[in-house]
Amino acid sequence: MSTDRLEALQYYARKFQRLRVDRAHGVAPHKPILLLSVIESFQRSLIRQNQIELSQQLNQTFLKNWSYLGSARHYPDISRPFFHMKSGKFWHLYANPGFEKVLSAKIKLKTFSEVKKAISHAYLDEDLFDFLQIPSTRESLLTILVRRWFPGQLEDIKKILQTDEFQDPPGYFREAYAMYMERLTEA
């Protein structure tokens, strides 16, 4: 790997380690779980072009990963990290027609339906997109992400990314998931 590519990989490793997360009720795992879900989507060849849509598939992957790694103190909502990941400067949002001003005005979109209505898709810096397509660099970024946000769970998380099965969730998750899915169908 060239020096430039190695420096770029180190740049994204630092970005993954320094995600801006909500800490009001303990560390909110939304952004790390979203990134794990995106990495899993690359691993399964579900993302082939630099467009990450807020799709049912990505949402299911996010909720599955949340069932293993989520927090009882936080609501398992993919829309907020999908929107706020832009603060990392490697995740960019592409507005739906007519919503360009909403994104440029820095209005905070708070609900799944608001995000879905305003945003066509997210896209990554080209270097990061390239890195996530290559198994070895994807593995390196996964390792960095897990060591920072889910220490000691790398082998478990590798297994989680291989399954479609939800963990038999504790009661808080079943209730939150049911409410979330109800909201989703209304959107």
PDB file of C-alpha atoms in Angstrom:
ATOM      1  CA  MET A   1       0.000   0.000   0.000  1.00  0.00           C
ATOM      2  CA  SER A   2       1.368   3.410  -0.928  1.00  0.00           C
ATOM      3  CA  THR A   3       2.146   5.983   1.749  1.00  0.00           C
ATOM      4  CA  ASP A   4      -0.775   8.143   0.573  1.00  0.00           C
ATOM      5  CA  ARG A   5      -3.212   5.220   0.824  1.00  0.00           C
ATOM      6  CA  LEU A   6      -1.872   4.248   4.231  1.00  0.00           C
ATOM      7  CA  GLU A   7      -2.300   7.838   5.471  1.00  0.00           C
ATOM      8  CA  ALA A   8      -5.847   7.888   4.106  1.00  0.00           C
ATOM      9  CA  LEU A   9      -6.652   4.611   5.887  1.00  0.00           C
ATOM     10  CA  GLN A  10      -5.229   6.027   9.134  1.00  0.00           C
ATOM     11  CA  TYR A  11      -7.380   9.135   8.651  1.00  0.00           C
ATOM     12  CA  TYR A  12     -10.568   7.037   8.487  1.00  0.00           C
ATOM     13  CA  ALA A  13      -9.417   4.898  11.401  1.00  0.00           C
ATOM     14  CA  ARG A  14      -9.180   8.088  13.487  1.00  0.00           C
ATOM     15  CA  LYS A  15     -12.595   9.223  12.238  1.00  0.00           C
ATOM     16  CA  PHE A  16     -14.127   5.896  13.310  1.00  0.00           C
ATOM     17  CA  GLN A  17     -12.498   6.235  16.738  1.00  0.00           C
ATOM     18  CA  ARG A  18     -13.658   9.817  17.243  1.00  0.00           C
ATOM     19  CA  LEU A  19     -17.308   9.650  16.261  1.00  0.00           C
ATOM     20  CA  ARG A  20     -19.357  12.384  17.885  1.00  0.00           C
ATOM     21  CA  VAL A  21     -21.955  10.526  19.906  1.00  0.00           C
ATOM     22  CA  ASP A  22     -24.646  11.665  22.308  1.00  0.00           C
ATOM     23  CA  ARG A  23     -23.575  11.137  25.905  1.00  0.00           C
ATOM     24  CA  ALA A  24     -26.615  12.545  27.726  1.00  0.00           C
ATOM     25  CA  HIS A  25     -27.764   9.091  28.899  1.00  0.00           C
ATOM     26  CA  GLY A  26     -24.489   7.212  28.565  1.00  0.00           C
ATOM     27  CA  VAL A  27     -22.682   6.678  25.292  1.00  0.00           C
ATOM     28  CA  ALA A  28     -25.258   6.340  22.521  1.00  0.00           C
ATOM     29  CA  PRO A  29     -24.192   3.460  20.238  1.00  0.00           C
ATOM     30  CA  HIS A  30     -26.229   4.587  17.215  1.00  0.00           C
ATOM     31  CA  LYS A  31     -23.374   5.789  14.977  1.00  0.00           C
ATOM     32  CA  PRO A  32     -21.062   2.835  15.694  1.00  0.00           C
ATOM     33  CA  ILE A  33     -23.939   0.406  15.062  1.00  0.00           C
ATOM     34  CA  LEU A  34     -24.845   2.216  11.836  1.00  0.00           C
ATOM     35  CA  LEU A  35     -21.227   1.932  10.664  1.00  0.00           C
ATOM     36  CA  LEU A  36     -21.190  -1.770  11.589  1.00  0.00           C
ATOM     37  CA  SER A  37     -24.374  -2.186   9.560  1.00  0.00           C
ATOM     38  CA  VAL A  38     -22.824  -0.415   6.576  1.00  0.00           C
ATOM     39  CA  ILE A  39     -19.676  -2.554   6.875  1.00  0.00           C
ATOM     40  CA  GLU A  40     -21.875  -5.662   6.997  1.00  0.00           C
ATOM     41  CA  SER A  41     -23.700  -4.448   3.879  1.00  0.00           C
ATOM     42  CA  PHE A  42     -20.365  -4.091   2.059  1.00  0.00           C
ATOM     43  CA  GLN A  43     -19.289  -7.511   3.315  1.00  0.00           C
ATOM     44  CA  ARG A  44     -22.474  -9.043   1.886  1.00  0.00           C
ATOM     45  CA  SER A  45     -22.106  -7.103  -1.397  1.00  0.00           C
ATOM     46  CA  LEU A  46     -25.360  -5.236  -0.762  1.00  0.00           C
ATOM     47  CA  ILE A  47     -23.625  -1.907  -1.395  1.00  0.00           C
ATOM     48  CA  ARG A  48     -21.986  -1.851  -4.813  1.00  0.00           C
ATOM     49  CA  GLN A  49     -22.074   1.832  -5.611  1.00  0.00           C
ATOM     50  CA  ASN A  50     -21.421   4.820  -3.429  1.00  0.00           C
ATOM     51  CA  GLN A  51     -25.049   5.251  -2.400  1.00  0.00           C
ATOM     52  CA  ILE A  52     -26.250   4.219   1.031  1.00  0.00           C
ATOM     53  CA  GLU A  53     -30.008   4.361   1.079  1.00  0.00           C
ATOM     54  CA  LEU A  54     -32.108   4.428   4.202  1.00  0.00           C
ATOM     55  CA  SER A  55     -33.686   1.190   3.024  1.00  0.00           C
ATOM     56  CA  GLN A  56     -35.682  -1.465   4.820  1.00  0.00           C
ATOM     57  CA  GLN A  57     -32.667  -3.785   4.383  1.00  0.00           C
ATOM     58  CA  LEU A  58     -30.249  -1.355   6.074  1.00  0.00           C
ATOM     59  CA  ASN A  59     -32.797  -0.680   8.813  1.00  0.00           C
ATOM     60  CA  GLN A  60     -33.237  -4.414   9.470  1.00  0.00           C
ATOM     61  CA  THR A  61     -29.470  -4.870   9.623  1.00  0.00           C
ATOM     62  CA  PHE A  62     -29.192  -1.936  12.019  1.00  0.00           C
ATOM     63  CA  LEU A  63     -31.964  -3.329  14.257  1.00  0.00           C
ATOM     64  CA  LYS A  64     -30.428  -6.815  14.191  1.00  0.00           C
ATOM     65  CA  ASN A  65     -27.063  -5.386  15.256  1.00  0.00           C
ATOM     66  CA  TRP A  66     -28.817  -3.228  17.864  1.00  0.00           C
ATOM     67  CA  SER A  67     -30.413  -6.366  19.329  1.00  0.00           C
ATOM     68  CA  TYR A  68     -26.892  -7.540  20.256  1.00  0.00           C
ATOM     69  CA  LEU A  69     -25.099  -4.257  20.927  1.00  0.00           C
ATOM     70  CA  GLY A  70     -27.752  -1.647  21.717  1.00  0.00           C
ATOM     71  CA  SER A  71     -28.495   0.101  24.950  1.00  0.00           C
ATOM     72  CA  ALA A  72     -31.611   0.038  27.110  1.00  0.00           C
ATOM     73  CA  ARG A  73     -31.162   3.775  27.665  1.00  0.00           C
ATOM     74  CA  HIS A  74     -31.468   4.604  23.964  1.00  0.00           C
ATOM     75  CA  TYR A  75     -34.121   4.214  21.298  1.00  0.00           C
ATOM     76  CA  PRO A  76     -33.075   2.047  18.304  1.00  0.00           C
ATOM     77  CA  ASP A  77     -33.720   4.645  15.608  1.00  0.00           C
ATOM     78  CA  ILE A  78     -31.532   4.561  12.491  1.00  0.00           C
ATOM     79  CA  SER A  79     -32.712   7.911  11.122  1.00  0.00           C
ATOM     80  CA  ARG A  80     -30.807  10.109  13.566  1.00  0.00           C
ATOM     81  CA  PRO A  81     -27.373   8.538  13.077  1.00  0.00           C
ATOM     82  CA  PHE A  82     -28.055   8.359   9.334  1.00  0.00           C
ATOM     83  CA  PHE A  83     -28.598  12.127   9.360  1.00  0.00           C
ATOM     84  CA  HIS A  84     -26.040  13.143  12.008  1.00  0.00           C
ATOM     85  CA  MET A  85     -23.185  10.946  10.735  1.00  0.00           C
ATOM     86  CA  LYS A  86     -22.402  13.868   8.413  1.00  0.00           C
ATOM     87  CA  SER A  87     -20.601  15.480  11.373  1.00  0.00           C
ATOM     88  CA  GLY A  88     -17.828  12.929  10.778  1.00  0.00           C
ATOM     89  CA  LYS A  89     -16.977  14.681   7.482  1.00  0.00           C
ATOM     90  CA  PHE A  90     -16.729  11.366   5.582  1.00  0.00           C
ATOM     91  CA  TRP A  91     -20.501  10.748   5.329  1.00  0.00           C
ATOM     92  CA  HIS A  92     -22.383  13.037   2.987  1.00  0.00           C
ATOM     93  CA  LEU A  93     -26.081  13.455   2.335  1.00  0.00           C
ATOM     94  CA  TYR A  94     -27.703  13.810  -1.051  1.00  0.00           C
ATOM     95  CA  ALA A  95     -31.032  15.640  -0.910  1.00  0.00           C
ATOM     96  CA  ASN A  96     -34.179  14.600  -2.671  1.00  0.00           C
ATOM     97  CA  PRO A  97     -35.315  17.159  -5.274  1.00  0.00           C
ATOM     98  CA  GLY A  98     -36.740  20.223  -3.557  1.00  0.00           C
ATOM     99  CA  PHE A  99     -34.986  19.538  -0.237  1.00  0.00           C
ATOM    100  CA  GLU A 100     -31.528  20.913  -1.054  1.00  0.00           C
ATOM    101  CA  LYS A 101     -32.174  24.043   1.023  1.00  0.00           C
ATOM    102  CA  VAL A 102     -33.280  21.974   4.013  1.00  0.00           C
ATOM    103  CA  LEU A 103     -29.884  20.246   4.097  1.00  0.00           C
ATOM    104  CA  SER A 104     -27.852  23.372   3.401  1.00  0.00           C
ATOM    105  CA  ALA A 105     -29.779  25.328   6.069  1.00  0.00           C
ATOM    106  CA  LYS A 106     -28.550  22.820   8.659  1.00  0.00           C
ATOM    107  CA  ILE A 107     -32.054  22.078   9.882  1.00  0.00           C
ATOM    108  CA  LYS A 108     -32.017  19.020  12.137  1.00  0.00           C
ATOM    109  CA  LEU A 109     -34.190  16.240  10.817  1.00  0.00           C
ATOM    110  CA  LYS A 110     -35.491  14.242  13.753  1.00  0.00           C
ATOM    111  CA  THR A 111     -37.855  11.531  12.552  1.00  0.00           C
ATOM    112  CA  PHE A 112     -37.556   8.637  10.163  1.00  0.00           C
ATOM    113  CA  SER A 113     -40.185  10.141   7.869  1.00  0.00           C
ATOM    114  CA  GLU A 114     -38.448  13.567   7.815  1.00  0.00           C
ATOM    115  CA  VAL A 115     -35.104  11.971   6.939  1.00  0.00           C
ATOM    116  CA  LYS A 116     -36.633   9.685   4.315  1.00  0.00           C
ATOM    117  CA  LYS A 117     -38.555  12.584   2.759  1.00  0.00           C
ATOM    118  CA  ALA A 118     -35.556  14.948   2.561  1.00  0.00           C
ATOM    119  CA  ILE A 119     -32.635  12.606   1.853  1.00  0.00           C
ATOM    120  CA  SER A 120     -32.210  10.459  -1.220  1.00  0.00           C
ATOM    121  CA  HIS A 121     -29.122   8.687   0.112  1.00  0.00           C
ATOM    122  CA  ALA A 122     -25.816   9.102   1.870  1.00  0.00           C
ATOM    123  CA  TYR A 123     -22.487   8.650   0.185  1.00  0.00           C
ATOM    124  CA  LEU A 124     -18.961   8.242   1.499  1.00  0.00           C
ATOM    125  CA  ASP A 125     -15.667   9.889   0.653  1.00  0.00           C
ATOM    126  CA  GLU A 126     -14.345   8.010  -2.372  1.00  0.00           C
ATOM    127  CA  ASP A 127     -11.282   6.722  -0.475  1.00  0.00           C
ATOM    128  CA  LEU A 128     -13.459   5.309   2.310  1.00  0.00           C
ATOM    129  CA  PHE A 129     -15.831   3.757  -0.219  1.00  0.00           C
ATOM    130  CA  ASP A 130     -12.829   2.095  -1.889  1.00  0.00           C
ATOM    131  CA  PHE A 131     -11.446   0.863   1.449  1.00  0.00           C
ATOM    132  CA  LEU A 132     -14.772  -0.712   2.418  1.00  0.00           C
ATOM    133  CA  GLN A 133     -14.862  -2.682  -0.843  1.00  0.00           C
ATOM    134  CA  ILE A 134     -11.488  -4.311  -0.114  1.00  0.00           C
ATOM    135  CA  PRO A 135     -11.772  -7.149   2.446  1.00  0.00           C
ATOM    136  CA  SER A 136      -8.432  -6.456   4.166  1.00  0.00           C
ATOM    137  CA  THR A 137      -8.962  -2.718   4.668  1.00  0.00           C
ATOM    138  CA  ARG A 138     -12.623  -3.270   5.567  1.00  0.00           C
ATOM    139  CA  GLU A 139     -11.447  -5.722   8.238  1.00  0.00           C
ATOM    140  CA  SER A 140      -8.938  -3.167   9.559  1.00  0.00           C
ATOM    141  CA  LEU A 141     -11.613  -0.474   9.846  1.00  0.00           C
ATOM    142  CA  LEU A 142     -14.022  -2.926  11.471  1.00  0.00           C
ATOM    143  CA  THR A 143     -11.372  -3.834  14.042  1.00  0.00           C
ATOM    144  CA  ILE A 144     -10.669  -0.172  14.836  1.00  0.00           C
ATOM    145  CA  LEU A 145     -14.391   0.587  15.183  1.00  0.00           C
ATOM    146  CA  VAL A 146     -15.084  -2.398  17.441  1.00  0.00           C
ATOM    147  CA  ARG A 147     -12.035  -1.902  19.654  1.00  0.00           C
ATOM    148  CA  ARG A 148     -13.065   1.687  20.314  1.00  0.00           C
ATOM    149  CA  TRP A 149     -16.812   1.334  20.732  1.00  0.00           C
ATOM    150  CA  PHE A 150     -17.317  -2.325  21.724  1.00  0.00           C
ATOM    151  CA  PRO A 151     -14.029  -3.342  23.388  1.00  0.00           C
ATOM    152  CA  GLY A 152     -13.392  -7.053  23.787  1.00  0.00           C
ATOM    153  CA  GLN A 153     -16.219  -8.036  21.435  1.00  0.00           C
ATOM    154  CA  LEU A 154     -14.446  -8.321  18.077  1.00  0.00           C
ATOM    155  CA  GLU A 155     -14.929 -12.079  17.621  1.00  0.00           C
ATOM    156  CA  ASP A 156     -18.559 -11.878  18.778  1.00  0.00           C
ATOM    157  CA  ILE A 157     -19.259  -8.997  16.413  1.00  0.00           C
ATOM    158  CA  LYS A 158     -17.693 -10.850  13.491  1.00  0.00           C
ATOM    159  CA  LYS A 159     -20.209 -13.650  14.182  1.00  0.00           C
ATOM    160  CA  ILE A 160     -23.081 -11.141  14.514  1.00  0.00           C
ATOM    161  CA  LEU A 161     -22.222  -9.710  11.083  1.00  0.00           C
ATOM    162  CA  GLN A 162     -22.524 -13.224   9.629  1.00  0.00           C
ATOM    163  CA  THR A 163     -26.081 -13.822  10.829  1.00  0.00           C
ATOM    164  CA  ASP A 164     -29.507 -12.476  10.016  1.00  0.00           C
ATOM    165  CA  GLU A 165     -30.874 -13.645  13.351  1.00  0.00           C
ATOM    166  CA  PHE A 166     -31.910 -11.156  15.990  1.00  0.00           C
ATOM    167  CA  GLN A 167     -30.733 -11.871  19.493  1.00  0.00           C
ATOM    168  CA  ASP A 168     -33.584 -12.934  21.710  1.00  0.00           C
ATOM    169  CA  PRO A 169     -33.906  -9.407  23.032  1.00  0.00           C
ATOM    170  CA  PRO A 170     -34.605  -8.322  26.560  1.00  0.00           C
ATOM    171  CA  GLY A 171     -38.068  -6.862  27.178  1.00  0.00           C
ATOM    172  CA  TYR A 172     -37.020  -3.233  26.675  1.00  0.00           C
ATOM    173  CA  PHE A 173     -35.918  -4.004  23.152  1.00  0.00           C
ATOM    174  CA  ARG A 174     -39.084  -5.879  22.164  1.00  0.00           C
ATOM    175  CA  GLU A 175     -41.221  -2.940  23.276  1.00  0.00           C
ATOM    176  CA  ALA A 176     -38.991  -0.323  21.641  1.00  0.00           C
ATOM    177  CA  TYR A 177     -38.759  -2.385  18.450  1.00  0.00           C
ATOM    178  CA  ALA A 178     -42.545  -2.803  18.255  1.00  0.00           C
ATOM    179  CA  MET A 179     -43.073   0.953  18.730  1.00  0.00           C
ATOM    180  CA  TYR A 180     -40.390   1.746  16.157  1.00  0.00           C
ATOM    181  CA  MET A 181     -41.817  -0.632  13.563  1.00  0.00           C
ATOM    182  CA  GLU A 182     -45.265   0.862  14.165  1.00  0.00           C
ATOM    183  CA  ARG A 183     -43.882   4.351  13.480  1.00  0.00           C
ATOM    184  CA  LEU A 184     -42.043   3.068  10.421  1.00  0.00           C
ATOM    185  CA  THR A 185     -45.192   1.689   8.830  1.00  0.00           C
ATOM    186  CA  GLU A 186     -46.941   5.013   9.439  1.00  0.00           C
ATOM    187  CA  ALA A 187     -44.145   6.940   7.635  1.00  0.00           C
TER     188      ALA A 187
END
